[in-house]
Short mmCIF file of the C-alpha atoms (twelve columns), coordinates in Angstrom:
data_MODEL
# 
_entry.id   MODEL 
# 
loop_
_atom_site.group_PDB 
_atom_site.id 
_atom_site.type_symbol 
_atom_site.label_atom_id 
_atom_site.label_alt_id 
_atom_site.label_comp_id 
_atom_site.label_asym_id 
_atom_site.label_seq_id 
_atom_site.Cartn_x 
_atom_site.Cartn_y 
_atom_site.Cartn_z 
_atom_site.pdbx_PDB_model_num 
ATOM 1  C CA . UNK A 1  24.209 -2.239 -17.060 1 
ATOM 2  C CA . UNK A 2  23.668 0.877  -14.853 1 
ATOM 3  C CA . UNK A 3  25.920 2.872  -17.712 1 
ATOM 4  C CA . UNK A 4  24.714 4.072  -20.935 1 
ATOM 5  C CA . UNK A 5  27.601 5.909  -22.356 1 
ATOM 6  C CA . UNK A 6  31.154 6.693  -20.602 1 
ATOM 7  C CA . UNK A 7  34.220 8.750  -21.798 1 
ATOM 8  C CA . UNK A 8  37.422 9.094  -19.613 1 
ATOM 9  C CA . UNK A 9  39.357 12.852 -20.390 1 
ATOM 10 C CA . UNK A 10 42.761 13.049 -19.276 1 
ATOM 11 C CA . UNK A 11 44.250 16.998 -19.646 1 
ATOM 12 C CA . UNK A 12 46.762 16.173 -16.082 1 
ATOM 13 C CA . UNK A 13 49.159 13.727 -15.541 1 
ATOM 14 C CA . UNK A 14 47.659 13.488 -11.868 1 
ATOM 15 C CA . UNK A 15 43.758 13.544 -13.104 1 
ATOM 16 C CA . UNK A 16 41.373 12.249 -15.098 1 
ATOM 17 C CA . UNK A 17 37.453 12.939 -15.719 1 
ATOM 18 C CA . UNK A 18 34.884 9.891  -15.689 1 
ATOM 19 C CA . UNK A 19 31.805 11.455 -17.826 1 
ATOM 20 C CA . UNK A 20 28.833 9.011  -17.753 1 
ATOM 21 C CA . UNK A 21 25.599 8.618  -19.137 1 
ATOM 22 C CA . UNK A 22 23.355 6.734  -17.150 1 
ATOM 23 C CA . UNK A 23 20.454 4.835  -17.932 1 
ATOM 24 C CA . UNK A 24 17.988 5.991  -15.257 1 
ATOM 25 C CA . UNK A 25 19.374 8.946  -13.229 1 
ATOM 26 C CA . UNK A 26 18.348 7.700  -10.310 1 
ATOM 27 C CA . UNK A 27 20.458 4.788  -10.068 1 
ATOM 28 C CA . UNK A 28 23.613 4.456  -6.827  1 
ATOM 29 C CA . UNK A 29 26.993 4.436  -8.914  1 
ATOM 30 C CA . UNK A 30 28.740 4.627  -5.382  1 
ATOM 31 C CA . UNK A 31 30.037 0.702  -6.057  1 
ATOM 32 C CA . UNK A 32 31.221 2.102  -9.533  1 
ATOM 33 C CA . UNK A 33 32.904 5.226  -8.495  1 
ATOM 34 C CA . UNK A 34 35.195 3.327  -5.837  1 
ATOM 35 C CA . UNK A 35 36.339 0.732  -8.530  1 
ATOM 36 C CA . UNK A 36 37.603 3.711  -10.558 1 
ATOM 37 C CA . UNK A 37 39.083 5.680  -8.373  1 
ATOM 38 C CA . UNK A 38 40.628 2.064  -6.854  1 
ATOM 39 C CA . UNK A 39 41.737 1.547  -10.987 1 
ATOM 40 C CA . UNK A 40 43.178 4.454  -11.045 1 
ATOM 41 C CA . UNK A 41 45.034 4.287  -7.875  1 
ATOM 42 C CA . UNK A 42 47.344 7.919  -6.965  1 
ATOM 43 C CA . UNK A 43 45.472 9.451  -9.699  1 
ATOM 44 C CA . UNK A 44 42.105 11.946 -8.691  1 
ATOM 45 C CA . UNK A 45 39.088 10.767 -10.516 1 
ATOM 46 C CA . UNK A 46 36.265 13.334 -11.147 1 
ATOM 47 C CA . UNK A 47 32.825 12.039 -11.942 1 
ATOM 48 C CA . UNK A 48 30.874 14.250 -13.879 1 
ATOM 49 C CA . UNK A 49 27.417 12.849 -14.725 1 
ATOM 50 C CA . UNK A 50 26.052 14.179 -17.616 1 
ATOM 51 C CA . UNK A 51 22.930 13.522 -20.215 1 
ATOM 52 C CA . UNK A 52 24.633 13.693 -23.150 1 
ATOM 53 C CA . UNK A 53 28.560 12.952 -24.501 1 
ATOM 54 C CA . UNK A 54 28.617 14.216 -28.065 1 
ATOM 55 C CA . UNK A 55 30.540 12.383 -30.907 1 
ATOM 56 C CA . UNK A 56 34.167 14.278 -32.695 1 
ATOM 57 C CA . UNK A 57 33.383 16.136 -35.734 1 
ATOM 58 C CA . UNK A 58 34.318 12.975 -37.853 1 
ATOM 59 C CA . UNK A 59 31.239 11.335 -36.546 1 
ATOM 60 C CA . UNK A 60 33.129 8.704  -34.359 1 
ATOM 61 C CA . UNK A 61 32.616 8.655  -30.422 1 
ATOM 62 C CA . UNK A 62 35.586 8.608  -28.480 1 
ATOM 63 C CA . UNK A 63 35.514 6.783  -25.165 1 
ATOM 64 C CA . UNK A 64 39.305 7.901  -23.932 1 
ATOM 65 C CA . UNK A 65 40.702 11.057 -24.930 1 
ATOM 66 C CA . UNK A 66 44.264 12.001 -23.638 1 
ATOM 67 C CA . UNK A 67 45.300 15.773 -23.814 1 
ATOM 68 C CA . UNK A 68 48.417 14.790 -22.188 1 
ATOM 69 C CA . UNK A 69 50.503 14.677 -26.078 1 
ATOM 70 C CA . UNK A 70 48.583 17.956 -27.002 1 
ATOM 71 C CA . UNK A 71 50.637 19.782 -24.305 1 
# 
């Protein structure tokens, strides 16, 4: 498991952010990155590789949040 953490954001009908911990920052996620933009299909998929994803402010970690309802 290359992944430590993961969250997908979706604010746009048409995109939606990967944010990913890894466990060693110098792994290849290439393989990884075409499966989810391949998941996703018509959709662009923006990898943002981060250290950190922080919890809500109940305490609970969200690994899909969708903005689309909010707008």
């Amino acid at each position: 498991t290359k992944v430590k953490k993961f969250q997908y954001v979706q604010d746009d009908i048409d995109k939606v952010v990967v944010k990913i911990v890894l466990v060693d920052k110098n792994i290849d996620c290439g393989g990884l990155e075409v499966l989810l933009r391949d998941l996703f299909n018509n959709i662009e998929v923006v990898f943002q590789y981060v250290d950190d994803i922080p919890c809500e402010k109940s305490g609970k970690f969200k690994d899909v949040i969708n903005n689309l309802l909010a707008k």
